[in-house]
Structures are given as C-alpha cells and as structure tokens.
PDB file of C-alpha atoms in Angstrom:
ATOM      1  CA  MET A  33     104.171 103.873  94.320  1.00 77.00           C
ATOM      2  CA  TYR A  34     102.531 101.460  96.748  1.00 84.00           C
ATOM      3  CA  CYS A  35     104.626  98.616  98.170  1.00 91.00           C
ATOM      4  CA  ASP A  36     103.377  95.425  99.766  1.00 94.00           C
ATOM      5  CA  LEU A  37     106.234  93.046 100.447  1.00 96.00           C
ATOM      6  CA  ASN A  38     104.128  90.270 101.944  1.00 96.00           C
ATOM      7  CA  ILE A  39     101.476  88.695  99.754  1.00 96.00           C
ATOM      8  CA  PRO A  40     101.383  85.039 100.866  1.00 95.00           C
ATOM      9  CA  CYS A  41     101.741  82.482  98.105  1.00 92.00           C
ATOM     10  CA  SER A  42     100.164  79.230  99.236  1.00 83.00           C
ATOM     11  CA  ALA A  43     101.941  75.917  98.832  1.00 78.00           C
ATOM     12  CA  GLN A  44      98.636  74.741  97.381  1.00 77.00           C
ATOM     13  CA  ARG A  45      98.632  75.737  93.709  1.00 80.00           C
ATOM     14  CA  ASP A  46      95.074  74.725  92.877  1.00 84.00           C
ATOM     15  CA  ARG A  47      92.789  76.945  90.834  1.00 87.00           C
ATOM     16  CA  SER A  48      91.104  78.441  93.896  1.00 89.00           C
ATOM     17  CA  ALA A  49      94.427  79.547  95.425  1.00 89.00           C
ATOM     18  CA  ILE A  50      95.632  81.028  92.138  1.00 91.00           C
ATOM     19  CA  ASP A  51      92.352  82.889  91.625  1.00 91.00           C
ATOM     20  CA  LYS A  52      92.578  84.397  95.130  1.00 93.00           C
ATOM     21  CA  LEU A  53      96.103  85.567  94.385  1.00 93.00           C
ATOM     22  CA  LYS A  54      95.045  87.078  91.069  1.00 92.00           C
ATOM     23  CA  LEU A  55      92.244  89.005  92.777  1.00 94.00           C
ATOM     24  CA  ILE A  56      94.665  90.407  95.359  1.00 94.00           C
ATOM     25  CA  LEU A  57      97.183  91.485  92.720  1.00 94.00           C
ATOM     26  CA  SER A  58      94.449  92.947  90.558  1.00 93.00           C
ATOM     27  CA  ARG A  59      93.180  94.972  93.507  1.00 93.00           C
ATOM     28  CA  LEU A  60      96.661  96.304  94.261  1.00 92.00           C
ATOM     29  CA  THR A  61      97.118  97.427  90.661  1.00 91.00           C
ATOM     30  CA  GLN A  62      93.837  99.344  90.828  1.00 91.00           C
ATOM     31  CA  LEU A  63      95.135 101.436  93.730  1.00 85.00           C
ATOM     32  CA  ASN A  64      98.484 102.668  92.454  1.00 84.00           C
ATOM     33  CA  GLU A  65     101.687 101.594  90.751  1.00 89.00           C
ATOM     34  CA  ALA A  66     102.408  98.494  92.833  1.00 90.00           C
ATOM     35  CA  THR A  67     105.589  96.790  93.966  1.00 93.00           C
ATOM     36  CA  VAL A  68     104.750  93.411  95.459  1.00 95.00           C
ATOM     37  CA  ALA A  69     106.700  90.529  96.950  1.00 96.00           C
ATOM     38  CA  LEU A  70     105.054  87.129  96.726  1.00 96.00           C
ATOM     39  CA  ASN A  71     105.854  85.476 100.040  1.00 97.00           C
ATOM     40  CA  TYR A  72     106.702  81.775 100.152  1.00 95.00           C
ATOM     41  CA  THR A  73     107.056  79.979 103.485  1.00 93.00           C
ATOM     42  CA  MET A  74     109.992  77.659 104.058  1.00 89.00           C
ATOM     43  CA  GLU A  75     108.772  74.336 105.407  1.00 82.00           C
ATOM     44  CA  SER A  76     110.398  70.929 104.972  1.00 77.00           C
ATOM     45  CA  LYS A  77     111.963  71.870 101.637  1.00 84.00           C
ATOM     46  CA  ILE A  78     112.699  74.948  99.555  1.00 87.00           C
ATOM     47  CA  PRO A  79     109.421  76.186  98.033  1.00 87.00           C
ATOM     48  CA  LYS A  80     109.157  76.380  94.272  1.00 89.00           C
ATOM     49  CA  PRO A  81     108.267  79.881  93.035  1.00 88.00           C
ATOM     50  CA  ILE A  82     105.141  80.179  90.941  1.00 89.00           C
ATOM     51  CA  ASP A  83     105.271  80.943  87.219  1.00 86.00           C
ATOM     52  CA  GLU A  84     104.658  84.697  87.298  1.00 86.00           C
ATOM     53  CA  SER A  85     103.591  84.822  83.658  1.00 85.00           C
ATOM     54  CA  ILE A  86     100.087  83.912  84.846  1.00 87.00           C
ATOM     55  CA  PHE A  87      99.914  87.390  86.399  1.00 87.00           C
ATOM     56  CA  ASP A  88     100.131  89.221  83.096  1.00 84.00           C
ATOM     57  CA  PRO A  89      98.642  92.754  83.372  1.00 79.00           C
ATOM     58  CA  SER A  90      96.022  91.939  80.751  1.00 80.00           C
ATOM     59  CA  ILE A  91      94.833  88.990  82.841  1.00 80.00           C
ATOM     60  CA  LEU A  92      94.768  91.085  86.010  1.00 86.00           C
ATOM     61  CA  ASN A  93      93.026  93.967  84.248  1.00 84.00           C
ATOM     62  CA  SER A  94      95.678  96.228  85.767  1.00 85.00           C
ATOM     63  CA  LYS A  95      95.131  99.965  85.930  1.00 87.00           C
ATOM     64  CA  TYR A  96      98.711 100.656  87.064  1.00 85.00           C
ATOM     65  CA  PRO A  97     102.022  98.811  86.493  1.00 91.00           C
ATOM     66  CA  LEU A  98     102.980  95.887  88.722  1.00 92.00           C
ATOM     67  CA  LYS A  99     106.484  94.794  89.747  1.00 93.00           C
ATOM     68  CA  LEU A 100     106.764  91.358  91.318  1.00 94.00           C
ATOM     69  CA  TYR A 101     109.533  90.038  93.551  1.00 95.00           C
ATOM     70  CA  LYS A 102     110.046  86.707  95.251  1.00 96.00           C
ATOM     71  CA  ARG A 103     110.384  86.508  99.023  1.00 96.00           C
ATOM     72  CA  VAL A 104     110.819  83.519 101.302  1.00 96.00           C
ATOM     73  CA  THR A 105     110.103  83.491 105.034  1.00 97.00           C
ATOM     74  CA  ILE A 106     112.055  81.151 107.290  1.00 95.00           C
ATOM     75  CA  ASP A 107     111.825  80.363 110.997  1.00 92.00           C
ATOM     76  CA  ALA A 108     115.478  79.634 111.789  1.00 90.00           C
ATOM     77  CA  ILE A 109     118.954  80.836 110.807  1.00 88.00           C
ATOM     78  CA  ASN A 110     120.771  78.203 108.757  1.00 88.00           C
ATOM     79  CA  PRO A 111     123.603  79.719 106.671  1.00 90.00           C
ATOM     80  CA  GLN A 112     123.721  76.798 104.230  1.00 87.00           C
ATOM     81  CA  HIS A 113     119.980  76.929 103.561  1.00 88.00           C
ATOM     82  CA  ILE A 114     120.046  80.707 103.244  1.00 92.00           C
ATOM     83  CA  ALA A 115     122.826  80.526 100.653  1.00 91.00           C
ATOM     84  CA  GLU A 116     120.621  78.233  98.574  1.00 92.00           C
ATOM     85  CA  LEU A 117     117.576  80.454  99.063  1.00 94.00           C
ATOM     86  CA  ARG A 118     119.510  83.500  97.817  1.00 92.00           C
ATOM     87  CA  LYS A 119     119.794  81.832  94.426  1.00 92.00           C
ATOM     88  CA  GLN A 120     116.011  81.713  93.995  1.00 92.00           C
ATOM     89  CA  PHE A 121     114.533  84.538  96.064  1.00 95.00           C
ATOM     90  CA  ASP A 122     114.959  88.301  96.086  1.00 95.00           C
ATOM     91  CA  LEU A 123     114.237  88.791  99.787  1.00 96.00           C
ATOM     92  CA  ILE A 124     114.724  86.591 102.836  1.00 96.00           C
ATOM     93  CA  ALA A 125     112.596  87.202 105.903  1.00 97.00           C
ATOM     94  CA  LEU A 126     112.461  85.531 109.278  1.00 97.00           C
ATOM     95  CA  LYS A 127     109.398  85.092 111.479  1.00 95.00           C
ATOM     96  CA  THR A 128     109.604  83.411 114.851  1.00 92.00           C
ATOM     97  CA  ASN A 129     108.050  83.325 118.289  1.00 91.00           C
ATOM     98  CA  ASP A 130     111.263  81.979 119.813  1.00 92.00           C
ATOM     99  CA  TYR A 131     113.508  84.542 121.508  1.00 94.00           C
ATOM    100  CA  THR A 132     116.722  82.606 120.852  1.00 95.00           C
ATOM    101  CA  VAL A 133     116.029  82.655 117.109  1.00 95.00           C
ATOM    102  CA  PHE A 134     114.937  86.306 117.198  1.00 95.00           C
ATOM    103  CA  HIS A 135     118.092  87.287 119.098  1.00 96.00           C
ATOM    104  CA  ALA A 136     120.290  85.440 116.582  1.00 95.00           C
ATOM    105  CA  ALA A 137     118.451  87.052 113.665  1.00 96.00           C
ATOM    106  CA  CYS A 138     119.084  90.539 115.040  1.00 96.00           C
ATOM    107  CA  GLN A 139     122.819  89.797 114.976  1.00 95.00           C
ATOM    108  CA  SER A 140     122.809  88.180 111.543  1.00 94.00           C
ATOM    109  CA  ASN A 141     123.900  89.611 108.207  1.00 93.00           C
ATOM    110  CA  LEU A 142     122.022  86.903 106.317  1.00 94.00           C
ATOM    111  CA  ILE A 143     118.434  88.141 106.356  1.00 95.00           C
ATOM    112  CA  ASP A 144     116.608  91.212 105.097  1.00 96.00           C
ATOM    113  CA  ILE A 145     113.402  91.358 107.140  1.00 97.00           C
ATOM    114  CA  ILE A 146     112.254  90.312 110.592  1.00 97.00           C
ATOM    115  CA  SER A 147     108.485  89.916 110.544  1.00 94.00           C
ATOM    116  CA  LEU A 148     106.827  90.240 113.935  1.00 87.00           C
ATOM    117  CA  TYR A 149     104.110  87.844 115.077  1.00 84.00           C
ATOM    118  CA  ALA A 150     100.726  89.475 115.525  1.00 79.00           C
ATOM    119  CA  ASP A 151      98.486  86.416 115.212  1.00 79.00           C
ATOM    120  CA  GLU A 152      99.389  85.498 118.777  1.00 81.00           C
ATOM    121  CA  ARG A 153     101.139  87.094 121.731  1.00 84.00           C
ATOM    122  CA  LEU A 154     104.923  87.130 121.504  1.00 85.00           C
ATOM    123  CA  THR A 155     106.494  84.777 124.025  1.00 88.00           C
ATOM    124  CA  PHE A 156     109.223  87.342 124.740  1.00 90.00           C
ATOM    125  CA  GLU A 157     109.643  91.088 125.173  1.00 90.00           C
ATOM    126  CA  LEU A 158     111.267  93.121 122.432  1.00 92.00           C
ATOM    127  CA  SER A 159     114.687  94.335 123.505  1.00 92.00           C
ATOM    128  CA  SER A 160     116.094  97.729 122.574  1.00 94.00           C
ATOM    129  CA  VAL A 161     119.547  96.115 122.361  1.00 96.00           C
ATOM    130  CA  ASP A 162     118.353  93.498 119.861  1.00 97.00           C
ATOM    131  CA  ILE A 163     116.554  96.131 117.798  1.00 96.00           C
ATOM    132  CA  LYS A 164     119.660  98.324 117.759  1.00 97.00           C
ATOM    133  CA  ASN A 165     121.810  95.394 116.611  1.00 97.00           C
ATOM    134  CA  ALA A 166     119.390  94.682 113.774  1.00 97.00           C
ATOM    135  CA  LEU A 167     119.282  98.319 112.657  1.00 97.00           C
ATOM    136  CA  GLU A 168     123.081  98.435 112.586  1.00 97.00           C
ATOM    137  CA  ARG A 169     122.917  95.543 110.106  1.00 96.00           C
ATOM    138  CA  ASN A 170     120.259  97.342 108.053  1.00 96.00           C
ATOM    139  CA  ILE A 171     117.624  94.709 108.803  1.00 97.00           C
ATOM    140  CA  TYR A 172     114.033  95.869 108.351  1.00 97.00           C
ATOM    141  CA  PHE A 173     111.172  95.131 110.729  1.00 96.00           C
ATOM    142  CA  GLU A 174     107.772  94.256 109.309  1.00 95.00           C
ATOM    143  CA  ILE A 175     104.330  94.832 110.795  1.00 93.00           C
ATOM    144  CA  CYS A 176     101.397  93.156 109.016  1.00 93.00           C
ATOM    145  CA  TYR A 177      97.900  94.581 109.222  1.00 92.00           C
ATOM    146  CA  ALA A 178      95.690  91.782 107.830  1.00 93.00           C
ATOM    147  CA  PRO A 179      95.816  89.698 111.042  1.00 90.00           C
ATOM    148  CA  ALA A 180      94.373  92.729 112.844  1.00 88.00           C
ATOM    149  CA  ILE A 181      91.478  92.732 110.374  1.00 91.00           C
ATOM    150  CA  ARG A 182      90.777  89.035 110.841  1.00 90.00           C
ATOM    151  CA  ASP A 183      90.836  88.939 114.631  1.00 89.00           C
ATOM    152  CA  ALA A 184      90.215  91.483 117.404  1.00 89.00           C
ATOM    153  CA  GLN A 185      92.814  89.935 119.707  1.00 89.00           C
ATOM    154  CA  ALA A 186      95.395  90.033 116.932  1.00 88.00           C
ATOM    155  CA  ARG A 187      94.625  93.728 116.498  1.00 88.00           C
ATOM    156  CA  THR A 188      95.498  94.313 120.149  1.00 90.00           C
ATOM    157  CA  TYR A 189      98.783  92.438 119.740  1.00 89.00           C
ATOM    158  CA  THR A 190      99.560  94.329 116.517  1.00 89.00           C
ATOM    159  CA  VAL A 191      99.035  97.749 118.091  1.00 88.00           C
ATOM    160  CA  GLN A 192     101.063  96.850 121.186  1.00 88.00           C
ATOM    161  CA  LEU A 193     103.955  95.508 119.114  1.00 89.00           C
ATOM    162  CA  ALA A 194     103.913  98.404 116.694  1.00 88.00           C
ATOM    163  CA  LYS A 195     104.002 101.016 119.444  1.00 88.00           C
ATOM    164  CA  GLN A 196     106.897  99.279 121.159  1.00 89.00           C
ATOM    165  CA  LEU A 197     108.730  98.891 117.870  1.00 90.00           C
ATOM    166  CA  PHE A 198     108.325 102.579 117.102  1.00 89.00           C
ATOM    167  CA  GLU A 199     109.658 103.444 120.553  1.00 90.00           C
ATOM    168  CA  TYR A 200     112.854 101.478 119.861  1.00 94.00           C
ATOM    169  CA  THR A 201     113.309 102.375 116.176  1.00 93.00           C
ATOM    170  CA  GLN A 202     111.732 105.841 115.973  1.00 90.00           C
ATOM    171  CA  GLY A 203     110.329 104.589 112.681  1.00 88.00           C
ATOM    172  CA  ARG A 204     113.675 103.676 111.134  1.00 92.00           C
ATOM    173  CA  ASN A 205     113.636 100.548 108.920  1.00 95.00           C
ATOM    174  CA  VAL A 206     109.989  99.753 109.638  1.00 94.00           C
ATOM    175  CA  ILE A 207     107.719  98.546 106.846  1.00 94.00           C
ATOM    176  CA  ILE A 208     104.012  97.774 106.908  1.00 94.00           C
ATOM    177  CA  SER A 209     102.754  94.924 104.727  1.00 95.00           C
ATOM    178  CA  SER A 210      99.375  93.284 104.396  1.00 94.00           C
ATOM    179  CA  GLU A 211      99.938  89.511 104.653  1.00 95.00           C
ATOM    180  CA  ALA A 212      96.500  89.402 103.036  1.00 95.00           C
ATOM    181  CA  HIS A 213      95.028  85.982 102.318  1.00 94.00           C
ATOM    182  CA  ILE A 214      91.979  87.324 100.488  1.00 95.00           C
ATOM    183  CA  VAL A 215      91.275  90.475  98.509  1.00 95.00           C
ATOM    184  CA  SER A 216      88.944  91.967 101.150  1.00 95.00           C
ATOM    185  CA  GLU A 217      91.937  92.248 103.503  1.00 95.00           C
ATOM    186  CA  ILE A 218      93.781  94.638 101.175  1.00 94.00           C
ATOM    187  CA  ARG A 219      93.716  98.278 102.244  1.00 93.00           C
ATOM    188  CA  ASN A 220      94.551 101.327 100.165  1.00 89.00           C
ATOM    189  CA  PRO A 221      97.684 103.407 100.876  1.00 88.00           C
ATOM    190  CA  ALA A 222      95.727 106.073 102.766  1.00 88.00           C
ATOM    191  CA  ASP A 223      94.288 103.477 105.156  1.00 91.00           C
ATOM    192  CA  VAL A 224      97.743 102.049 105.844  1.00 90.00           C
ATOM    193  CA  PHE A 225      99.082 105.567 106.386  1.00 89.00           C
ATOM    194  CA  TYR A 226      96.400 106.290 108.989  1.00 89.00           C
ATOM    195  CA  PHE A 227      97.014 102.919 110.618  1.00 87.00           C
ATOM    196  CA  ALA A 228     100.684 103.870 111.020  1.00 88.00           C
ATOM    197  CA  LYS A 229      99.669 107.232 112.459  1.00 87.00           C
ATOM    198  CA  SER A 230      97.284 105.549 114.904  1.00 85.00           C
ATOM    199  CA  ILE A 231     100.161 103.607 116.447  1.00 78.00           C
ATOM    200  CA  GLY A 232     102.313 106.673 116.947  1.00 80.00           C
ATOM    201  CA  PHE A 233     104.163 107.280 113.689  1.00 85.00           C
ATOM    202  CA  PRO A 234     104.363 110.981 112.728  1.00 84.00           C
ATOM    203  CA  ASN A 235     103.185 111.933 109.230  1.00 84.00           C
ATOM    204  CA  ASP A 236     106.485 111.598 107.370  1.00 82.00           C
ATOM    205  CA  LYS A 237     107.490 108.305 108.981  1.00 84.00           C
ATOM    206  CA  ALA A 238     103.992 106.869 108.590  1.00 86.00           C
ATOM    207  CA  LYS A 239     104.275 107.450 104.845  1.00 82.00           C
ATOM    208  CA  PHE A 240     107.755 105.910 104.751  1.00 85.00           C
ATOM    209  CA  THR A 241     106.425 102.555 106.045  1.00 84.00           C
ATOM    210  CA  VAL A 242     104.664 101.776 102.755  1.00 77.00           C
ATOM    211  CA  GLU A 243     106.842 103.691 100.317  1.00 82.00           C
ATOM    212  CA  LYS A 244     110.353 104.914 101.019  1.00 87.00           C
ATOM    213  CA  HIS A 245     111.483 102.158 103.383  1.00 91.00           C
ATOM    214  CA  CYS A 246     110.367  99.409 101.007  1.00 91.00           C
ATOM    215  CA  GLU A 247     112.177 101.124  98.147  1.00 90.00           C
ATOM    216  CA  GLN A 248     115.311 101.482 100.270  1.00 91.00           C
ATOM    217  CA  LEU A 249     115.180  97.804 101.180  1.00 94.00           C
ATOM    218  CA  LEU A 250     114.871  96.724  97.557  1.00 93.00           C
ATOM    219  CA  ASN A 251     117.566  99.169  96.450  1.00 90.00           C
ATOM    220  CA  SER A 252     120.026  97.942  99.054  1.00 88.00           C
ATOM    221  CA  ARG A 253     119.404  94.252  98.369  1.00 84.00           C
ATOM    222  CA  LEU A 254     118.786  94.221  94.640  1.00 80.00           C
ATOM    223  CA  ASN A 255     120.138  97.517  93.309  1.00 66.00           C
ATOM    224  CA  VAL A 256     116.637  98.253  92.033  1.00 50.00           C
ATOM    225  CA  LYS A 257     116.346 101.641  90.332  1.00 40.00           C
TER     226      LYS A 257
END
C-alpha cells in the first residue's frame, strides 16, 4: 500500500482544479493500492469538503483501489475550532513558521500531524525537547517532497530539515507526503524510499515513512483496519 496524506484540495472548485485533482488521484491509483488524504487549508472559515463521489474509480480509470480521507491543516491551536473540525475531518495537521505556535503544538493533544515548512527557511531551530514532547503525545511529523521538486532552494531547506528531524526522532513518527499541486509532482513509492534514504533514513525506516507510519497514524486516530 502507498500512502500520501497530503494532496492539497484547492478552495477553488472550478473545473480546472477538479481535473488536476483527478489526474493526481488517477496517477496514484496506477502505482499501487493508495491511501490518500485530501488536504484542506483552514483560512477565515472552516473549509467545506468536496463531494468525493466525483472520484469514482471508473472515472479515475483506477488500476488499484483508492481510500480517501479528509484532512485539514491549521496554523494555530484553538481548542474550540479544533473540536468543530473533528466533526468533519479525519486528520488535523498544523503548519507554521512561528516558533510559539510550533512549541504549543508539540505540547498539544489536539493535533495529529505537524507539517514542516520547506517552501521557505524556518524562522526557528528545531528543538530536541519539542520533538520529544510531540513524540510522547504520538504526534507525527510530515516532510513534503513536492516543494523540493518545484524549487532548488526549497530542496535545500527540505534536506536540511529532514536530516535534523531524523537526528531527533531516529525516524520515529515521520511520514513523507507529496503536497503535489500537479500530477507531474507525484513520485512512485521507490522514488520516495530513495529520497528518505538520501537524507539519512536506513532501509527499514525509509520504507516506514510512506507505509507503516501512515497506517499507524490512521489506526490510532480512526481505528482503521
């Protein structure tokens, strides 16, 4: 099984955006049995999930089965908002470039994933204490590879972050997602495996980043079998 827990779902629901999403999902189902989280970004109001019936396997021309989940990514910890989000979304992630928010997230029991910025340089240094606190709460850390495809500078940031994250986690609770905006940014499982190896993950833990850890996350949050 191949997991990608970060396929962005644009707030724009025009035909072009939907077609791009269909192409991405179709590509994923050509590679392997796919477990995918459509990622909605929290802005001024709670995003409305898309009608997933438009991603019927016959429409996608799927070669392998596809399981879809709903994820929302926030940029601040607000218990009241998170309680509302839990009613509509399967996974709650946080992405921030603010250390105060990151620090609070690592001590929170309200979120599932902390996604690390790679599009730009982090404004703070990762702390082993923060990482340890997050791991104790079974929070998962996400590295996304598509920004590294789009931009050479982002690739540098991604590699630096990933190596530091591995140093502090030893690969525990780390997942690698695409955050792909277009189908050409999707990579097959072998490519993601070698990417994980290139940043220091040994063979077994490199494989876990796109398989076992994602399954464990879903099992712990949703009792998925």
